[in-house]
Coordinates of C-alpha atoms in Angstrom, one line a residue:
Chain A
M22 CA 41.6 73.9 116.4
T23 CA 42.6 70.2 117.0
N24 CA 42.8 69.3 113.4
K25 CA 45.6 69.8 111.0
T26 CA 45.0 72.1 108.2
L27 CA 45.3 70.3 104.9
L28 CA 44.5 73.1 102.3
N29 CA 44.5 76.7 103.1
V30 CA 43.5 79.1 100.3
S31 CA 43.8 82.8 100.7
D32 CA 42.7 85.6 98.6
L33 CA 42.5 83.6 95.5
R34 CA 42.1 85.7 92.4
M35 CA 41.7 84.4 88.7
Q36 CA 41.4 86.9 85.7
F37 CA 41.0 86.0 82.2
G38 CA 41.9 89.3 80.3
G39 CA 39.3 91.7 81.7
L40 CA 37.2 89.0 83.1
V41 CA 37.5 88.4 86.8
A42 CA 36.3 84.9 87.3
V43 CA 37.3 84.3 90.8
N44 CA 38.1 87.1 93.4
G45 CA 39.0 87.0 97.2
V46 CA 38.1 83.4 97.6
N47 CA 39.4 81.9 101.0
L48 CA 39.1 78.3 101.7
R49 CA 40.2 76.0 104.3
V50 CA 40.1 72.1 104.6
E51 CA 41.0 70.4 107.7
E52 CA 42.3 66.8 107.8
G53 CA 39.3 64.4 107.8
Q54 CA 36.9 67.1 106.7
I55 CA 34.2 67.0 103.9
V56 CA 34.0 70.6 102.6
S57 CA 31.6 71.7 99.9
I58 CA 31.6 74.6 97.6
I59 CA 28.2 75.7 96.3
G60 CA 26.9 78.4 94.3
P61 CA 24.8 79.1 91.3
N62 CA 25.9 78.0 87.7
G63 CA 28.9 80.1 86.5
A64 CA 29.8 81.3 89.8
G65 CA 33.3 80.2 89.4
K66 CA 33.4 77.0 91.5
T67 CA 35.2 74.9 88.7
T68 CA 37.6 77.8 88.2
V69 CA 38.5 77.5 92.0
F70 CA 39.2 73.8 91.3
N71 CA 41.3 74.4 88.3
C72 CA 43.3 76.9 90.3
L73 CA 43.8 74.4 93.2
S74 CA 44.8 71.5 91.0
G75 CA 47.2 73.4 88.8
F76 CA 45.2 73.6 85.7
Y77 CA 45.3 77.4 85.9
T78 CA 47.9 79.4 87.6
P79 CA 46.0 81.9 89.7
T80 CA 46.5 85.5 88.9
S81 CA 47.2 86.1 92.8
G82 CA 46.6 84.6 96.1
V83 CA 48.2 81.8 97.9
V84 CA 47.3 78.0 97.8
E85 CA 48.9 76.0 100.7
F86 CA 48.7 72.3 100.7
M87 CA 50.2 70.4 103.6
G88 CA 52.0 73.7 104.7
E89 CA 53.5 74.2 101.1
E90 CA 52.7 76.8 98.6
I91 CA 51.7 75.1 95.5
Q92 CA 50.0 77.9 93.4
K93 CA 52.8 77.9 90.8
L94 CA 53.1 74.1 90.5
P95 CA 52.1 72.2 87.3
D96 CA 48.9 70.0 87.7
F97 CA 50.8 66.5 87.7
K98 CA 53.2 67.6 90.5
I99 CA 50.2 68.8 92.5
S100 CA 48.5 65.3 92.0
L101 CA 51.8 63.6 93.1
K102 CA 51.6 65.5 96.3
G103 CA 48.3 63.9 97.0
M104 CA 45.6 66.3 95.8
V105 CA 43.7 64.4 93.3
R106 CA 40.6 65.6 91.3
T107 CA 37.7 64.3 89.2
F108 CA 36.0 66.3 86.4
Q109 CA 32.5 67.6 85.8
H110 CA 32.6 65.5 82.5
V111 CA 33.8 62.0 83.3
R112 CA 37.3 61.6 81.9
L113 CA 38.1 57.9 81.8
F114 CA 40.2 55.9 79.5
N115 CA 37.3 54.7 77.6
E116 CA 39.1 52.1 75.4
M117 CA 40.8 50.5 78.5
T118 CA 39.1 48.1 80.7
V119 CA 37.8 49.1 84.1
V120 CA 40.7 47.3 85.9
E121 CA 43.3 48.6 83.5
N122 CA 42.0 52.2 84.4
L123 CA 42.9 51.5 87.9
L124 CA 46.3 49.8 87.1
V125 CA 47.5 52.5 84.8
A126 CA 46.6 55.2 87.7
Q127 CA 49.2 53.4 89.8
H128 CA 51.9 53.7 87.2
R129 CA 53.9 56.1 89.1
H130 CA 53.9 53.8 92.3
S131 CA 56.2 51.6 90.4
N132 CA 59.5 52.8 89.0
T133 CA 60.0 50.3 86.3
N134 CA 61.4 50.9 82.7
L135 CA 61.0 49.3 79.3
L136 CA 63.4 46.4 79.9
S137 CA 62.1 45.2 83.4
G138 CA 58.8 44.6 81.8
L139 CA 60.2 43.0 78.9
F140 CA 62.1 40.6 81.0
N141 CA 59.5 40.2 83.7
T142 CA 61.9 40.7 86.6
P143 CA 60.9 39.7 90.1
A144 CA 60.5 43.3 91.3
Y145 CA 58.3 44.1 88.3
K146 CA 56.0 41.1 89.0
K147 CA 55.7 42.0 92.6
S148 CA 54.7 45.6 92.1
E149 CA 52.4 44.4 89.4
E150 CA 50.6 42.2 92.0
R151 CA 50.6 45.0 94.4
A152 CA 48.8 47.1 91.9
M153 CA 46.5 44.4 91.0
H154 CA 45.4 43.8 94.6
R155 CA 44.8 47.4 95.1
A156 CA 42.7 47.7 92.1
R157 CA 40.7 44.7 93.0
Y158 CA 40.3 46.1 96.5
W159 CA 38.7 49.3 95.0
L160 CA 36.7 47.7 92.4
D161 CA 35.0 45.8 95.2
K162 CA 34.6 48.8 97.4
V163 CA 32.9 50.8 94.6
G164 CA 30.9 47.6 93.4
L165 CA 32.4 47.4 90.0
T166 CA 34.0 43.9 90.4
D167 CA 31.4 42.3 87.9
V168 CA 32.3 44.6 85.1
A169 CA 36.3 44.8 85.8
N170 CA 37.0 43.4 82.3
R171 CA 34.5 45.7 80.4
E172 CA 35.8 48.7 78.5
A173 CA 35.4 51.7 80.7
G174 CA 33.4 53.5 77.9
N175 CA 30.7 50.9 78.0
L176 CA 29.8 51.4 81.6
S177 CA 26.7 53.2 82.9
Y178 CA 27.1 56.7 83.8
G179 CA 26.8 56.0 87.4
Q180 CA 29.3 53.3 87.2
Q181 CA 31.7 55.6 85.3
R182 CA 31.4 58.1 88.1
R183 CA 32.3 55.4 90.8
L184 CA 35.2 54.2 88.6
E185 CA 36.6 57.7 88.5
I186 CA 36.4 58.0 92.3
A187 CA 38.2 54.6 92.4
R188 CA 40.9 55.7 90.2
C189 CA 41.7 58.7 92.4
M190 CA 41.6 56.3 95.5
V191 CA 44.2 53.9 94.1
T192 CA 46.8 56.8 94.1
E193 CA 46.2 57.0 97.8
P194 CA 45.5 60.8 97.9
K195 CA 45.2 63.0 100.9
L196 CA 42.8 65.3 99.5
L197 CA 40.1 64.4 96.9
L198 CA 38.4 67.2 94.8
L199 CA 35.2 66.0 93.3
D200 CA 33.6 68.3 90.7
E201 CA 29.8 67.7 90.6
P202 CA 30.0 64.0 91.4
A203 CA 26.3 63.5 91.5
A204 CA 25.5 65.2 88.2
G205 CA 23.3 62.9 86.0
L206 CA 22.9 60.3 88.8
N207 CA 19.6 58.9 89.8
P208 CA 18.4 59.1 93.4
K209 CA 19.6 55.6 94.2
E210 CA 23.0 56.1 92.7
T211 CA 23.3 59.5 94.5
K212 CA 22.6 57.6 97.9
D213 CA 25.4 55.2 97.0
L214 CA 27.8 58.0 96.2
D215 CA 26.8 59.7 99.5
N216 CA 27.7 56.6 101.4
L217 CA 30.9 56.2 99.4
I218 CA 32.2 59.7 100.1
V219 CA 31.4 59.4 103.8
S220 CA 33.2 56.1 103.9
L221 CA 36.4 57.7 102.2
K222 CA 36.4 60.1 105.1
E223 CA 35.8 57.7 107.9
D224 CA 37.5 54.6 106.6
Y225 CA 40.3 56.0 104.8
H226 CA 40.8 59.4 106.4
V227 CA 40.8 61.2 103.1
S228 CA 39.6 64.7 103.1
V229 CA 37.0 65.7 100.3
L230 CA 36.5 69.1 98.7
L231 CA 33.3 68.9 96.9
I232 CA 31.4 71.1 94.2
E233 CA 27.8 70.0 94.1
H234 CA 24.3 71.1 93.1
D235 CA 22.5 68.4 95.0
M236 CA 21.7 70.1 98.1
N237 CA 20.5 66.9 100.0
L238 CA 23.9 65.4 99.3
V239 CA 25.8 68.5 100.3
M240 CA 23.9 69.2 103.5
G241 CA 23.8 65.7 104.5
I242 CA 27.6 65.2 104.4
S243 CA 29.4 68.4 104.6
D244 CA 31.4 69.5 107.7
N245 CA 31.6 73.0 106.1
I246 CA 30.3 74.8 103.3
Y247 CA 31.5 77.8 101.2
V248 CA 29.2 79.7 98.9
I249 CA 30.4 81.6 96.0
N250 CA 28.3 83.8 93.7
Q251 CA 29.7 85.6 90.8
G252 CA 33.3 84.7 91.7
T253 CA 33.3 86.2 95.2
P254 CA 32.5 84.6 98.4
L255 CA 29.1 84.9 99.8
A256 CA 28.9 83.0 102.9
S257 CA 30.5 80.1 104.7
G258 CA 29.7 77.9 107.6
T259 CA 28.1 74.7 108.8
P260 CA 25.2 73.2 106.8
E261 CA 22.8 74.7 109.4
E262 CA 24.2 78.2 109.1
I263 CA 24.0 78.2 105.4
K264 CA 20.5 76.9 105.2
G265 CA 19.2 79.8 107.1
N266 CA 21.4 82.4 105.6
P267 CA 19.2 84.9 103.8
D268 CA 21.9 86.0 101.4
V269 CA 22.4 82.4 100.2
I270 CA 18.7 82.0 99.6
K271 CA 18.7 85.3 97.6
A272 CA 21.5 84.3 95.4
Y273 CA 19.9 80.9 94.5
L274 CA 16.3 82.0 94.3
G275 CA 16.6 85.7 93.4
E276 CA 14.9 88.5 95.1
V277 CA 11.7 87.3 97.1
Chain B
M155 CA 45.4 25.9 34.6
L156 CA 47.8 24.4 37.3
E157 CA 50.6 26.7 36.2
A158 CA 48.2 29.8 36.3
F159 CA 47.4 28.7 40.0
L160 CA 51.1 28.4 40.7
Y161 CA 51.9 31.8 39.2
F162 CA 49.1 33.2 41.5
I163 CA 50.5 31.5 44.6
Q164 CA 53.9 32.8 43.8
Q165 CA 52.6 36.4 43.6
I166 CA 50.8 36.0 46.9
L167 CA 54.1 34.7 48.6
N168 CA 56.1 37.7 47.0
G169 CA 53.4 40.2 48.1
L170 CA 53.3 38.8 51.7
T171 CA 57.1 39.0 52.0
I172 CA 57.2 42.7 50.9
G173 CA 53.9 43.4 52.8
S174 CA 55.5 42.0 56.1
T175 CA 58.3 44.5 55.9
Y176 CA 55.8 47.3 55.0
A177 CA 54.0 46.4 58.1
L178 CA 57.1 46.5 60.3
I179 CA 58.0 49.9 59.2
A180 CA 54.3 51.1 59.3
I181 CA 54.0 50.2 63.0
G182 CA 56.5 53.0 63.8
Y183 CA 54.3 55.6 62.0
T184 CA 51.1 54.4 63.5
M185 CA 52.4 54.3 67.0
V186 CA 53.9 57.8 67.0
Y187 CA 50.7 59.1 65.4
G188 CA 48.7 57.5 68.0
I189 CA 50.6 59.1 70.9
I190 CA 51.4 62.5 69.8
G191 CA 49.2 62.9 66.6
M192 CA 52.1 63.6 64.3
I193 CA 53.8 61.9 61.4
N194 CA 57.3 61.0 61.9
F195 CA 58.7 61.7 58.5
A196 CA 62.2 60.8 59.4
H197 CA 61.1 57.2 60.1
G198 CA 62.0 56.0 56.6
E199 CA 65.5 57.1 57.4
V200 CA 65.7 54.9 60.6
Y201 CA 64.9 51.9 58.5
M202 CA 67.6 52.9 56.0
I203 CA 70.1 53.3 58.8
G204 CA 69.0 49.9 60.0
T205 CA 70.0 48.4 56.7
Y206 CA 73.4 50.0 56.5
V207 CA 74.2 49.1 60.0
S208 CA 73.4 45.6 59.2
F209 CA 75.6 45.6 56.1
V210 CA 78.5 47.1 58.0
V211 CA 78.3 44.4 60.7
I212 CA 78.0 41.7 58.1
A213 CA 80.8 43.0 56.1
G214 CA 82.9 43.5 59.1
L215 CA 82.2 40.1 60.6
T216 CA 82.8 38.3 57.3
M217 CA 86.1 40.2 57.0
L218 CA 87.0 39.0 60.4
G219 CA 86.6 35.4 59.0
I220 CA 83.4 34.5 60.8
E221 CA 81.4 32.3 58.6
Y222 CA 78.7 31.0 60.9
V223 CA 75.5 32.8 59.3
P224 CA 73.3 32.8 62.3
I225 CA 75.9 34.4 64.4
I226 CA 76.4 37.1 61.7
I227 CA 72.8 37.7 61.4
L228 CA 72.2 37.7 65.1
A229 CA 75.0 40.4 65.6
A230 CA 73.7 42.3 62.7
L231 CA 70.1 42.3 64.2
T232 CA 71.3 43.3 67.6
I233 CA 73.5 46.2 66.5
A234 CA 71.0 47.4 63.9
I235 CA 68.4 47.5 66.7
I236 CA 70.6 49.4 69.1
V237 CA 71.9 51.9 66.5
S238 CA 68.4 52.5 64.9
S239 CA 66.5 52.8 68.3
S240 CA 69.2 55.4 69.3
F241 CA 68.4 57.4 66.2
G242 CA 64.7 57.0 67.0
W243 CA 65.2 58.3 70.4
A244 CA 67.4 61.2 69.2
I245 CA 64.8 62.2 66.5
E246 CA 62.3 62.6 69.3
R247 CA 64.6 64.6 71.5
T248 CA 66.0 66.9 68.7
A249 CA 63.1 67.3 66.2
Y250 CA 60.0 66.8 68.4
R251 CA 60.3 67.4 72.0
P252 CA 61.5 71.0 71.8
L253 CA 58.7 71.7 69.5
R254 CA 56.1 70.1 71.6
G255 CA 52.9 72.4 71.9
A256 CA 54.0 74.3 68.8
N257 CA 51.9 74.5 65.8
R258 CA 51.5 71.1 64.2
L259 CA 53.3 72.3 60.9
I260 CA 56.5 73.2 62.6
P261 CA 57.4 69.7 63.9
L262 CA 56.4 68.3 60.5
I263 CA 59.0 70.7 59.0
S264 CA 61.7 69.8 61.4
A265 CA 61.0 65.9 60.9
I266 CA 61.5 66.7 57.2
G267 CA 64.7 68.4 57.9
M268 CA 65.8 65.5 60.0
S269 CA 65.0 63.2 57.1
I270 CA 67.0 65.2 54.7
F271 CA 69.9 65.4 57.3
L272 CA 70.0 61.7 58.0
Q273 CA 70.0 60.9 54.1
N274 CA 73.0 63.3 53.6
F275 CA 74.8 62.0 56.7
V276 CA 74.7 58.6 55.3
V277 CA 75.6 59.7 51.9
N278 CA 78.7 61.4 53.3
A279 CA 79.7 58.5 55.6
Q280 CA 79.0 55.6 53.3
G281 CA 78.8 57.2 49.8
A282 CA 75.9 57.7 47.6
R283 CA 76.2 54.6 45.5
D284 CA 74.5 51.4 45.9
V285 CA 76.3 49.1 48.4
A286 CA 75.9 45.3 48.4
I287 CA 76.4 42.2 50.3
P288 CA 76.7 38.7 49.0
P289 CA 73.7 36.5 49.7
M290 CA 73.8 35.1 53.2
I291 CA 70.8 32.8 53.1
S292 CA 70.1 31.2 49.7
G293 CA 68.0 28.3 48.6
G294 CA 64.5 27.3 49.3
W295 CA 61.7 25.0 48.2
T296 CA 60.3 24.9 44.8
F297 CA 57.2 23.0 43.7
G298 CA 55.3 22.9 40.5
T299 CA 55.4 21.5 37.0
E300 CA 58.1 21.6 34.3
N301 CA 56.8 24.7 32.7
F302 CA 56.5 26.8 35.9
Q303 CA 57.9 26.5 39.4
A304 CA 56.8 28.3 42.4
S305 CA 59.2 29.0 45.0
L306 CA 59.3 29.9 48.6
S307 CA 62.9 30.9 49.6
Y308 CA 64.3 30.4 53.0
M309 CA 64.8 34.1 53.0
Q310 CA 61.1 34.7 52.5
L311 CA 60.2 32.2 55.2
I312 CA 62.6 34.0 57.6
I313 CA 60.9 37.3 56.8
F314 CA 57.5 35.7 57.6
I315 CA 58.6 34.1 60.8
A316 CA 60.5 37.3 62.1
T317 CA 57.5 39.5 61.3
F318 CA 55.2 37.2 63.0
I319 CA 57.3 37.1 66.1
C320 CA 57.7 40.9 66.1
M321 CA 54.1 41.6 65.8
S322 CA 53.0 39.0 68.6
A323 CA 55.6 40.4 70.9
L324 CA 54.4 43.9 70.2
T325 CA 50.7 43.0 70.6
L326 CA 51.7 41.3 73.9
F327 CA 53.6 44.2 75.0
I328 CA 50.8 46.7 74.3
S329 CA 48.2 44.6 75.9
K330 CA 49.7 43.2 78.9
S331 CA 52.8 45.2 80.1
R332 CA 52.7 48.3 82.2
M333 CA 54.4 50.4 79.8
G334 CA 52.2 49.1 77.1
R335 CA 49.1 50.1 79.1
A336 CA 50.7 53.6 79.9
C337 CA 51.3 54.0 75.9
R338 CA 47.5 53.2 75.5
A339 CA 46.5 55.7 78.2
V340 CA 48.8 58.4 76.7
A341 CA 47.4 57.7 73.3
E342 CA 43.8 58.3 74.5
D343 CA 44.2 61.3 76.7
I344 CA 47.7 62.5 77.4
K345 CA 46.7 65.3 79.7
M346 CA 44.9 62.9 82.0
A347 CA 47.7 60.4 81.9
N348 CA 50.2 63.0 82.9
L349 CA 47.9 64.1 85.8
L350 CA 47.9 60.4 86.9
G351 CA 51.5 60.6 87.2
I352 CA 52.5 58.8 84.1
N353 CA 55.9 60.2 82.7
T354 CA 54.5 61.0 79.4
N355 CA 57.9 62.0 78.0
R356 CA 59.2 58.6 78.7
V357 CA 56.2 57.0 77.1
I358 CA 56.7 59.1 74.0
S359 CA 60.5 58.2 74.0
A360 CA 59.6 54.5 74.3
T361 CA 57.1 54.8 71.2
F362 CA 59.9 56.1 69.1
V363 CA 62.3 53.5 70.2
I364 CA 59.9 50.6 69.7
G365 CA 59.0 51.9 66.3
A366 CA 62.7 52.3 65.4
S367 CA 63.5 48.8 66.6
L368 CA 60.9 47.3 64.3
A369 CA 62.1 49.6 61.4
A370 CA 65.8 48.1 62.0
V371 CA 64.3 44.5 61.9
A372 CA 62.7 45.5 58.4
G373 CA 66.0 47.1 57.5
L374 CA 67.8 44.0 58.1
L375 CA 65.4 41.6 56.5
L376 CA 65.0 43.6 53.3
G377 CA 68.7 44.2 53.2
L378 CA 69.3 40.4 53.2
Y379 CA 66.4 40.1 50.7
Y380 CA 67.5 42.5 48.1
G381 CA 71.3 42.4 49.0
V382 CA 71.7 46.0 47.9
A383 CA 71.0 49.3 49.7
N384 CA 71.6 53.1 49.1
P385 CA 71.0 56.1 51.2
H386 CA 67.8 57.0 49.5
I387 CA 65.9 53.6 50.0
G388 CA 64.4 55.1 53.3
F389 CA 62.2 57.7 51.4
I390 CA 60.4 55.2 49.2
A391 CA 60.0 52.6 51.8
G392 CA 58.9 55.2 54.3
L393 CA 56.3 56.6 51.9
K394 CA 55.0 53.0 51.2
A395 CA 54.8 52.2 55.0
F396 CA 53.2 55.5 55.7
T397 CA 50.7 54.6 52.9
A398 CA 50.1 51.2 54.7
A399 CA 49.5 52.9 58.1
V400 CA 46.8 55.3 56.5
L401 CA 45.3 52.4 54.8
G402 CA 44.9 50.3 57.9
G403 CA 43.9 53.3 60.0
I404 CA 46.6 55.4 61.4
G405 CA 46.9 55.2 65.1
S406 CA 45.8 51.5 65.0
I407 CA 48.5 48.8 65.3
P408 CA 46.5 46.0 63.9
G409 CA 45.6 48.4 61.1
A410 CA 49.3 49.1 60.2
M411 CA 49.9 45.3 60.0
L412 CA 46.8 44.8 57.8
G413 CA 47.5 47.8 55.6
G414 CA 51.2 46.6 55.1
I415 CA 50.0 43.1 54.0
I416 CA 47.2 44.7 51.6
L417 CA 49.6 47.0 50.1
G418 CA 52.3 44.4 49.5
L419 CA 49.8 42.0 47.9
T420 CA 48.3 44.8 45.7
E421 CA 51.8 45.7 44.5
S422 CA 52.9 42.2 43.7
L423 CA 49.5 41.2 42.0
T424 CA 49.6 44.5 39.9
A425 CA 53.1 43.9 38.9
A426 CA 52.3 40.2 37.9
Y427 CA 49.1 40.9 36.0
I428 CA 49.2 44.4 34.9
S429 CA 52.6 45.8 34.7
S430 CA 55.2 46.5 37.2
E431 CA 55.1 50.1 36.0
W432 CA 51.8 50.5 37.3
K433 CA 52.2 48.9 40.7
D434 CA 52.7 52.3 42.6
A435 CA 49.7 53.8 40.6
V436 CA 47.4 51.1 41.6
S437 CA 48.4 51.0 45.1
F438 CA 47.9 54.7 45.7
S439 CA 44.6 54.5 43.8
L440 CA 43.5 51.9 46.2
L441 CA 44.5 54.2 49.1
V442 CA 42.4 57.0 47.6
L443 CA 39.5 54.6 47.1
I444 CA 39.6 53.3 50.7
L445 CA 39.9 56.7 52.2
L446 CA 36.8 58.0 50.1
F447 CA 34.7 55.3 51.5
K448 CA 36.3 54.9 55.0
P449 CA 38.1 58.1 55.7
T450 CA 39.6 56.7 58.9
G451 CA 41.2 53.7 57.2
L452 CA 40.2 50.1 57.5
L453 CA 40.7 49.7 61.2
G454 CA 40.8 53.3 62.2
K455 CA 38.4 54.5 64.9
Q456 CA 36.0 57.3 64.2
E457 CA 37.5 60.3 65.9
V458 CA 35.0 61.3 68.7
E459 CA 35.0 65.0 69.7
K460 CA 36.3 65.3 73.1
V461 CA 34.2 67.3 75.4

């Protein structure tokens, strides 16, 4: 193994009362990889995401991110460490403009208080300029420069999806968790998304963990795929291995 | 005819004066509600403390022999803002933060408790009776006929200008500054804001401090305008400002400004043309009417169910 392991999940289990939503899931994301989690609806994919990103504290199991156990940490600490997620339903600040959504995401990069803003100190100005510069860069990258000053809630669905990814990227993450980013997109928008994700990996060295139902997208860009069914791991491997796996076909299509 | 018109103008001026100060206090209610979805019932007390601190500073400086009015008022303003915003900050830390995540009724009770505590604290420290200061700023312009003279006092003008400056500064702060941006983000989706690394506790504290500072400005202005205060003025002023905030649409800053002005005008016009006994009844009836037809208030946004 030449790559460094970024995320290593072993024996993850999440139980809600008597319901075992996720059981015995193992995952590994190497630096610079795009890894996908697929599985039928209700298989527990989003629950896995919620455990990784700190929304849930897993019942048992270990989540290691950059060599550090994080399964007990609250969500915002995990995102500060560089693991940032998107949601199945887009969650933007709808009443703020597109560019403001990107600026507010960089809030933590600038340790300013109430007074420095009031008096417009040089340090404050400089860090605002930096934030603006980075926001502009990513707006251009995801093709939203023209709508920069529109309210985020008024964007088309595809634009909102791209804005959400841009909002993650301005925080300079190491690992991006994307929860069904192609849901609700038309084929053209899905193609753009495909290119964007590959570019994140190749140009910015960000690893991606992806939940997706669009098999063309998944098979086209993944280095590795994990299949989950009813909360338990079913198979894992390269796209070619998964395509030919009879168990996977059975889980998706039922008994043939 | 002319006299009737002048009389009307006079009522408008009086209404705008009182309405401006309602608006200043209402900002505190509406901002806190916008961010954490709770009503800060101790906010009226913060205004009352602002008045008291101003009075103490004014009396103290006058006793020291300082006679230059702008210096006295500037000192009173600065110290009132510092003390009131410290109280605002402390109220959040003691009555709200430990109860974050508890049932919504619980912080409501603790805020009412805080309000009673602060009233009694001032009663014990300063006495329950009215305190008064001599008029600092007198005079003004009068215009009209021999039978009726309308007047705009310098004090009223100062109230308009001070309110205008505060509101413009706040609007700029909220729309342009980084902290203001964070405030809006937290108001819209606190969980997401937290996830993006915004220190939401600090934003919430900032909201209380800003609201308290504006209440302190109102405390000083109304203190100078009326010249008297007692430890219980916070209750009724708080109730009026809260009404103004709800009227304009709670959670909306322009709404609080508009609500304050409308309430002030309604009160002064009712007092002038019906009877001053009826002014509260009419204002609250207006509130009920507006809420019947527009439950979110005049400028409030329709609450969208979050998915």
